[in-house]
Tab-separated table of C-alpha atoms and ligand atoms in Angstrom:
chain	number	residue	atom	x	y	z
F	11	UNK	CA	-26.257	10.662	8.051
F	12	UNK	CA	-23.246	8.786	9.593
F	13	UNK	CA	-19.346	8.830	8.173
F	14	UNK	CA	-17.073	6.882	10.373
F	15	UNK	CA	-13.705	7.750	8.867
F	16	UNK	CA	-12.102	6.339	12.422
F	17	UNK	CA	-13.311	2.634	10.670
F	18	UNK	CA	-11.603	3.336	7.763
F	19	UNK	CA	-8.630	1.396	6.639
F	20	UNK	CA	-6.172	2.235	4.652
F	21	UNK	CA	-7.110	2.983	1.281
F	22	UNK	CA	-5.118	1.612	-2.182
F	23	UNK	CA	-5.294	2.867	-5.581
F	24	UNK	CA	-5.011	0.589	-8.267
F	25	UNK	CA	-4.186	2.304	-12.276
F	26	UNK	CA	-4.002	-0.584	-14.628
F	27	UNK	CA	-6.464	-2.995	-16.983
F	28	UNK	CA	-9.563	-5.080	-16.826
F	29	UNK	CA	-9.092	-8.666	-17.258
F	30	UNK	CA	-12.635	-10.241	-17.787
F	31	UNK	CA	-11.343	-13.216	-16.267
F	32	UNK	CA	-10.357	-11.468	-13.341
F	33	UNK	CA	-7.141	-13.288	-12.664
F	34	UNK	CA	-4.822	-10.469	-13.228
F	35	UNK	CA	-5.325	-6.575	-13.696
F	36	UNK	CA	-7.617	-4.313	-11.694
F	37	UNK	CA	-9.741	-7.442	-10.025
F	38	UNK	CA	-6.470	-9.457	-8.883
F	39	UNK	CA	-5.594	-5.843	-7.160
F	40	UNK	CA	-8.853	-5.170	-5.687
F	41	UNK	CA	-8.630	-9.296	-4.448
F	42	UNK	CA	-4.902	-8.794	-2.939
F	43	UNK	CA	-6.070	-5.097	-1.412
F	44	UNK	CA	-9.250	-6.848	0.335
F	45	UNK	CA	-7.156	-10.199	1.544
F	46	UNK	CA	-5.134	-7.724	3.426
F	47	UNK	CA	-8.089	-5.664	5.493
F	48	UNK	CA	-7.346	-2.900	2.568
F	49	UNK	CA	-10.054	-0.334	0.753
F	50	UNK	CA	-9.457	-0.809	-2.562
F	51	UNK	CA	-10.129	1.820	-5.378
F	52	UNK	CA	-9.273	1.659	-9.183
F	53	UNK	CA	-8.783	3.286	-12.056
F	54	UNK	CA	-8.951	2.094	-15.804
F	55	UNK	CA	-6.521	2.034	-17.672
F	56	UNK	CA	-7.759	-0.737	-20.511
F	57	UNK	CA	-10.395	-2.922	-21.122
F	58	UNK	CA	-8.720	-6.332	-22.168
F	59	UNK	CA	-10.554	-9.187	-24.251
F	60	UNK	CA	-9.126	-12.181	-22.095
F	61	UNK	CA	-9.798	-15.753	-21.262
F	62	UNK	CA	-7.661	-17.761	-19.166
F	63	UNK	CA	-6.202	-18.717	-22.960
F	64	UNK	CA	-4.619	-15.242	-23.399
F	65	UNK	CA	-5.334	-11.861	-24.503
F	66	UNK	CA	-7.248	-11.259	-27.424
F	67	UNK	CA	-7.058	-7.308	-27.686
F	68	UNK	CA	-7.075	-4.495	-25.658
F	69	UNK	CA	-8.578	-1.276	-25.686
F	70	UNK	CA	-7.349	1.801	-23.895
F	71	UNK	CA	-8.608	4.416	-21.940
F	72	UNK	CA	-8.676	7.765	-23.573
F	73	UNK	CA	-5.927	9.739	-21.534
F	74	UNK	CA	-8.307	12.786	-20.670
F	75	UNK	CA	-10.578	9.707	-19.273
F	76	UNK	CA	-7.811	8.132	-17.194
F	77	UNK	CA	-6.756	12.016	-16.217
F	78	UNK	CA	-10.815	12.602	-14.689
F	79	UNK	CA	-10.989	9.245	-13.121
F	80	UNK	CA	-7.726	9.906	-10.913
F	81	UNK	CA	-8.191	13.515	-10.488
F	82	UNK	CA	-12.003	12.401	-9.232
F	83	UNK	CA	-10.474	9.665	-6.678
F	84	UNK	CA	-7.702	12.460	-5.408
F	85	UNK	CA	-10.299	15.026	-4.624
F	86	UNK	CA	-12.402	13.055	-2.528
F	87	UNK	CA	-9.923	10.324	-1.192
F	88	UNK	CA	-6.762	10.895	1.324
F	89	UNK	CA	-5.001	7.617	-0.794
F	90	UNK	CA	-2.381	5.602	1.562
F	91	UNK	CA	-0.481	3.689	-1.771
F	92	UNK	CA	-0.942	3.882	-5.498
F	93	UNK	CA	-0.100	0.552	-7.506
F	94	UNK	CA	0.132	0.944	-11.263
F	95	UNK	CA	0.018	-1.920	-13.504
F	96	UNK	CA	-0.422	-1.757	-17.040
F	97	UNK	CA	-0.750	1.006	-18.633
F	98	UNK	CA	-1.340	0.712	-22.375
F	99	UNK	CA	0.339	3.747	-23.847
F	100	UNK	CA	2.821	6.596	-23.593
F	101	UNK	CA	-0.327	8.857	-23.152
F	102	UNK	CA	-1.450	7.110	-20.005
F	103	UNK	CA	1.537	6.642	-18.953
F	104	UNK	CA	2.570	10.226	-18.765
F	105	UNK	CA	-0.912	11.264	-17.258
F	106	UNK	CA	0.099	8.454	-14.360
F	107	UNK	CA	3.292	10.751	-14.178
F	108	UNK	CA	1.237	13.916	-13.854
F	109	UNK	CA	-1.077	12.333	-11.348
F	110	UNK	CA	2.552	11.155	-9.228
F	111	UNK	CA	3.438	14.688	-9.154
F	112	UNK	CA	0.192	15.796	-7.839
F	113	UNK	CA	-0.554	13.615	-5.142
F	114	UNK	CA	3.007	13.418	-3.675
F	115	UNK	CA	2.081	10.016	-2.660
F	116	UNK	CA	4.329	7.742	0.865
F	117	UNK	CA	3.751	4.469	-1.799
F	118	UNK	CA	4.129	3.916	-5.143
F	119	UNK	CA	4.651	0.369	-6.730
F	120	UNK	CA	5.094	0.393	-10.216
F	121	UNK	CA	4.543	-2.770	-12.060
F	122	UNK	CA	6.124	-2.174	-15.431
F	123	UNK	CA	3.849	-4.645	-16.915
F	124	UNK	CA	4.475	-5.325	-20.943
F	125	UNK	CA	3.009	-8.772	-21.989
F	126	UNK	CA	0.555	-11.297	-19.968
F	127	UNK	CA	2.204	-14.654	-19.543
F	128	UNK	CA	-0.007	-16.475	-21.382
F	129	UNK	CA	1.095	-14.093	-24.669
F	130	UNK	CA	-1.278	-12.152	-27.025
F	131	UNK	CA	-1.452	-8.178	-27.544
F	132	UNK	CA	0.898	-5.944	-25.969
F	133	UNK	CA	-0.140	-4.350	-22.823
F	134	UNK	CA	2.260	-1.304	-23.519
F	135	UNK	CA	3.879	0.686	-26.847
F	136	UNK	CA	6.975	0.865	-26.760
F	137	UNK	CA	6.708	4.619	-26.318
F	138	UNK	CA	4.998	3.512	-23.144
F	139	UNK	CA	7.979	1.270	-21.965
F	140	UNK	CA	10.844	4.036	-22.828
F	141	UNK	CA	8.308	6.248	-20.502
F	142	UNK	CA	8.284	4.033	-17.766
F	143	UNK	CA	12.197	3.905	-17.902
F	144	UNK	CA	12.865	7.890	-18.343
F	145	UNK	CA	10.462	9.273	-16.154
F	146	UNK	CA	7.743	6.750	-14.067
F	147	UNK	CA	10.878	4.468	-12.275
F	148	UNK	CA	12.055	7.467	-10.206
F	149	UNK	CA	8.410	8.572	-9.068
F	150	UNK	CA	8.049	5.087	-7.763
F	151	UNK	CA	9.105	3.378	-4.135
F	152	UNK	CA	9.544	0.212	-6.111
F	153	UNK	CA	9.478	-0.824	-9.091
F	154	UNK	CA	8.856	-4.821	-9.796
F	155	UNK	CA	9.711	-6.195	-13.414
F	156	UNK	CA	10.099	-10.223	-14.692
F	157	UNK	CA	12.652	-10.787	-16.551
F	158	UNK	CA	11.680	-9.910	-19.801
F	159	UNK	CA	10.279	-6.145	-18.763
F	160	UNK	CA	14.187	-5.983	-16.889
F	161	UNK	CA	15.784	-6.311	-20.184
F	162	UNK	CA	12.975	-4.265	-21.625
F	163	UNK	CA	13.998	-1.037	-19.739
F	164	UNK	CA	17.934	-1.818	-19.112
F	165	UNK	CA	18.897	-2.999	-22.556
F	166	UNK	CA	20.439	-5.636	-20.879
F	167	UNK	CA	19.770	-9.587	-21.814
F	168	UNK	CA	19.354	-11.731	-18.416
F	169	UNK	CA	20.110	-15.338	-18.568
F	170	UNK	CA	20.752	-16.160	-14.765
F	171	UNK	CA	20.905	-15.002	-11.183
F	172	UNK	CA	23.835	-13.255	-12.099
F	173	UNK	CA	21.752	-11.260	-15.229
F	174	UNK	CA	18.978	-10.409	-12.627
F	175	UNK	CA	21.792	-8.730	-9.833
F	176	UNK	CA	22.994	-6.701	-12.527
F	177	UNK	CA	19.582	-5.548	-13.824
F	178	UNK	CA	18.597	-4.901	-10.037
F	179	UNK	CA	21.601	-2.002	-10.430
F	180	UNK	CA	21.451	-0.728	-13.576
F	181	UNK	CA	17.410	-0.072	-12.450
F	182	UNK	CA	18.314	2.173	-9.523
F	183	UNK	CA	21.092	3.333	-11.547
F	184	UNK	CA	18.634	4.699	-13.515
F	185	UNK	CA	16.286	5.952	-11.037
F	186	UNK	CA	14.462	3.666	-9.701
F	187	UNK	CA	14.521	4.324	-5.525
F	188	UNK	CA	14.356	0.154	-5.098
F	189	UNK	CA	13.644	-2.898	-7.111
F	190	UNK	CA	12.483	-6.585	-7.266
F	191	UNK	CA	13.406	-8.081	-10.795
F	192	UNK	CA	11.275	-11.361	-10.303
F	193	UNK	CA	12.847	-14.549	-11.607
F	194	UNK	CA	9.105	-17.098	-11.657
F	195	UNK	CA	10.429	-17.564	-14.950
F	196	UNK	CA	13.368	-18.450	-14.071
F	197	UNK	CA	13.892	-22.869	-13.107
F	198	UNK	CA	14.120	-21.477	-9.709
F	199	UNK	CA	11.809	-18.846	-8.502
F	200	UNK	CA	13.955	-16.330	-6.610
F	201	UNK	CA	13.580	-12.988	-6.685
F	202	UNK	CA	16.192	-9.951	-6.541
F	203	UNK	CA	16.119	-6.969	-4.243
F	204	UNK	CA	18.015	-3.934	-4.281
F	205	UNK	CA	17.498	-0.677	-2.929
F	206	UNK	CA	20.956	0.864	-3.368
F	207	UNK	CA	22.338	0.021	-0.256
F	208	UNK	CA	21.895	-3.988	0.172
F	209	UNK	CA	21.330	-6.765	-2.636
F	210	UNK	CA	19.388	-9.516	-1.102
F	211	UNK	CA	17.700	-12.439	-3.057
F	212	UNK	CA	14.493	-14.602	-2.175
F	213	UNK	CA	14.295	-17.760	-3.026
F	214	UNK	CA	12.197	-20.055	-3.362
F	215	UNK	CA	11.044	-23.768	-5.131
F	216	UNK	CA	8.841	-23.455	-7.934
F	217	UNK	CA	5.392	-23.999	-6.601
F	218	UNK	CA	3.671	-27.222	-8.729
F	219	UNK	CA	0.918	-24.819	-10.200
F	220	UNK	CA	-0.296	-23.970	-13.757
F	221	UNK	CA	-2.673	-21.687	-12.073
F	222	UNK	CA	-0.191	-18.408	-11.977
F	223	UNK	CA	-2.383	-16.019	-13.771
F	224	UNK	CA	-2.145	-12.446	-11.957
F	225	UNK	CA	0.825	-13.208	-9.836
F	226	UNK	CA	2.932	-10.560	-10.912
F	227	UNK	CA	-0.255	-8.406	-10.019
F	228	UNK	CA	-0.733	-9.576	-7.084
F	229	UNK	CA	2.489	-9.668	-5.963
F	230	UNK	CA	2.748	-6.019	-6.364
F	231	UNK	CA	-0.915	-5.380	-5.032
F	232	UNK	CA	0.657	-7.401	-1.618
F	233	UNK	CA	3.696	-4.957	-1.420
F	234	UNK	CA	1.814	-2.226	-1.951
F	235	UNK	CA	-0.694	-3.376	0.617
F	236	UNK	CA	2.300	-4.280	2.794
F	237	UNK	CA	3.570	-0.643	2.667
F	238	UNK	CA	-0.014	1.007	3.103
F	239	UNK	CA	-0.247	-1.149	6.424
F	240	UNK	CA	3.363	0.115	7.772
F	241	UNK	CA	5.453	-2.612	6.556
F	242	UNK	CA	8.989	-1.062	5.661
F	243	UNK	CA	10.809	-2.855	2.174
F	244	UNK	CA	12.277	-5.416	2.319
F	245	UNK	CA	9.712	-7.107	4.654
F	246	UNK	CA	6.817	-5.699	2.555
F	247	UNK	CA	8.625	-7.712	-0.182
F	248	UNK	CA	8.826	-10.909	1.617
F	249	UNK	CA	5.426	-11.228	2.735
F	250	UNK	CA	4.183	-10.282	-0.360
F	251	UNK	CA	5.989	-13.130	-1.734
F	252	UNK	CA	5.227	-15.448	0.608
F	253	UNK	CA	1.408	-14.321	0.302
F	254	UNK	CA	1.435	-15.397	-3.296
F	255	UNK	CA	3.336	-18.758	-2.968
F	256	UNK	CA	0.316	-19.603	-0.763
F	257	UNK	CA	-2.908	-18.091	-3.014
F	258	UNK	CA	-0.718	-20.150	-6.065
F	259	UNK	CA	-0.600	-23.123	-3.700
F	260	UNK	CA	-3.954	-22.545	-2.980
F	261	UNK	CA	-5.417	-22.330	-6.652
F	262	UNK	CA	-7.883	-23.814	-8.442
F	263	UNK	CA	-8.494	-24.173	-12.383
F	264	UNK	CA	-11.704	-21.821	-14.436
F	265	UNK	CA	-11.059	-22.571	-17.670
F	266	UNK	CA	-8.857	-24.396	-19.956
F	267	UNK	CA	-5.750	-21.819	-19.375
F	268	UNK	CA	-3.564	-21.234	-16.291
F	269	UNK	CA	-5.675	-20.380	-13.951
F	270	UNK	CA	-5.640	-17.738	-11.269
F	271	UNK	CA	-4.665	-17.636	-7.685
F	272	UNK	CA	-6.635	-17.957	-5.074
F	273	UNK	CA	-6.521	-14.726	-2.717
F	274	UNK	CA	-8.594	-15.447	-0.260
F	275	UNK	CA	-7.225	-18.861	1.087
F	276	UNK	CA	-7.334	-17.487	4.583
F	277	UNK	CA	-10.380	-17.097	4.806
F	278	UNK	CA	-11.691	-20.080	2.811
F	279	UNK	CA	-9.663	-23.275	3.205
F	280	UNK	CA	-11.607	-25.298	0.905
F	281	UNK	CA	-13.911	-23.976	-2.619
F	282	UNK	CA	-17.647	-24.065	-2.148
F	283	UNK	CA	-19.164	-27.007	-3.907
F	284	UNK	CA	-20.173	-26.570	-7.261
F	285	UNK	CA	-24.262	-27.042	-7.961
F	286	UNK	CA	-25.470	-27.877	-4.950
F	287	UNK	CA	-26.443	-23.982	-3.929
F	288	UNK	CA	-28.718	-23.826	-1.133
F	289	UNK	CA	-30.244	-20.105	-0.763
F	290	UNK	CA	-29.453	-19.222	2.809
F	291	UNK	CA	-32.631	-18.562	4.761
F	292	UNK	CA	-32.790	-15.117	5.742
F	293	UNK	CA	-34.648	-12.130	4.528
F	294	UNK	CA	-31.526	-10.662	2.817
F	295	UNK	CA	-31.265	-13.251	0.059
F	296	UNK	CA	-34.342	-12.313	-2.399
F	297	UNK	CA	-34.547	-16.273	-2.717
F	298	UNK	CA	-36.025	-16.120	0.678
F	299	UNK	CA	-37.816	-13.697	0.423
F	300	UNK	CA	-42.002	-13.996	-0.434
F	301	UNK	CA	-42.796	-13.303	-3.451
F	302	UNK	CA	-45.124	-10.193	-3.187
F	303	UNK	CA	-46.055	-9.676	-6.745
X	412	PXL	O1	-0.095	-10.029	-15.736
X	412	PXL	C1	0.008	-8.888	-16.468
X	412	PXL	C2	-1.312	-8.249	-16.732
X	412	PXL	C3	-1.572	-7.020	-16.227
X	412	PXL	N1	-2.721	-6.366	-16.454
X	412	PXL	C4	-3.701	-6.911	-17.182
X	412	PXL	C5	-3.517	-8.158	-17.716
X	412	PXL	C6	-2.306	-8.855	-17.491
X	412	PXL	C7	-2.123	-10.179	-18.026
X	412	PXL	O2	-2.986	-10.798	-18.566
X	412	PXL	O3	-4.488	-8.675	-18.423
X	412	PXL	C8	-4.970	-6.168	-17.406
């Protein structure tokens, strides 16, 4: 038996939710951590009912389950970055924090996520959020909140550039080693940076998309992917940014809701036809293969 751990690459734990539709949550992480040559491993934090409409309900993760799936993944696995996303409760939440503490991880990036865009059940209590802001920002490298989870953990309210530069310091004033408060929302999209020492802003036009579903998931999957690879912040930031202007640019509708990026545009300029499958014609595809029985 063969184990080549000289062909490994680096490997990226995702804690957050299932989105069936696989635009956001644990499947837009393992997409981001595989776009970027990463190993991707997960663990559950929520099983969502989602279309591309919105979320219907969620349902969480018994704690002592979250607790064995990460203790499971740390024996076995030496893990390069964590990236947490949402987290449903105070209970997982402060199992993530145990799990931190343990595993004295070189990248965390938190994504203090609270609501999906496209509205529906909360994705945290707000035990869970007062957590985040007491005791997860601080374990984390950086920590990337919209708008709305900004004001959610400062108290502040944010109505411009201005709003989002002030939220950026009140965040590290309150632990957090570095942040991005992410202004998509915003009429333009730039985003804030601060890590203490230097406030820097990226900008950006609003990309001509509906199809943002998972960005603010994938955006943090791409720094943390950024970070695993050697990246130092603020580039890691950057090109995590511009790696989701593209897969946005690059999207293509599933349903009747914003739909989600498309992470693999690298590798796949244009999407496969639709109904016109041709199995390929080698033994591997069991279309091709005789039928023996
Ligand atoms: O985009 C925030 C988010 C995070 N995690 C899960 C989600 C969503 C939004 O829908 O479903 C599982």
């Amino acid at each position: 038996m063969t184990n080549h751990p000289g062909n490994t690459p680096p490997l990226i734990l995702t804690i957050a939710g299932f989105d069936p539709s696989c635009g956001a949550g644990i499947a837009a992480d393992l997409k981001t951590f595989a776009a970027h040559n990463c190993y991707g491993l997960a663990a559950v934090t929520a099983l969502t009912v989602q279309n591309t409409q919105g979320v219907r309900s969620t349902h969480l993760t018994p704690a002592a389950t979250l607790r064995a799936q990460l203790e499971c993944l740390l024996e076995d696995s030496s893990i390069s970055a964590v990236k947490i996303g949402m987290l449903g409760n105070r209970a997982n939440a402060a199992v993530v924090a145990e799990f931190l503490d343990r595993g004295h991880f070189a990248c965390v990036v938190l994504d203090p996520v609270a609501r999906a865009q496209s509205g529906g059940a909360d994705l945290i209590d707000a035990a869970g959020m007062r957590f985040i802001a007491d005791e997860l920002l601080r374990r984390a490298t950086v920590v990337t909140p919209n708008i709305a989870e900004a004001e959610l953990l400062t108290g502040l309210k944010i109505h411009d550039l201005e709003g989002m530069k002030e939220a950026a310091k009140r965040l590290v004033g309150q632990g957090a080693p570095a942040v991005v408060v992410k202004g998509g929302h915003m009429d333009k999209a730039i985003d804030v940076f601060y890590d203490g020492q230097e406030l820097q802003t990226f900008g950006g036009e609003r990309v001509k998309s509906e199809n943002t579903h998972g960005s603010g998931c994938t955006f943090a999957s791409a720094i943390a992917a950024q970070l695993a690879l050697g990246k130092q912040l603020p580039d890691a930031v950057m090109l995590a940014k511009a790696y989701v202007v593209k897969a946005i640019e690059k999207s293509y509708a599933i349903g009747k809701g914003p739909g989600p990026l498309n992470h693999f545009f690298r590798f796949q300029l244009e999407p496969a036809p639709r109904g016109t499958h041709t199995p390929p014609q080698h033994s591997l595809h069991p279309a091709a293969e005789p039928s023996s029985h």
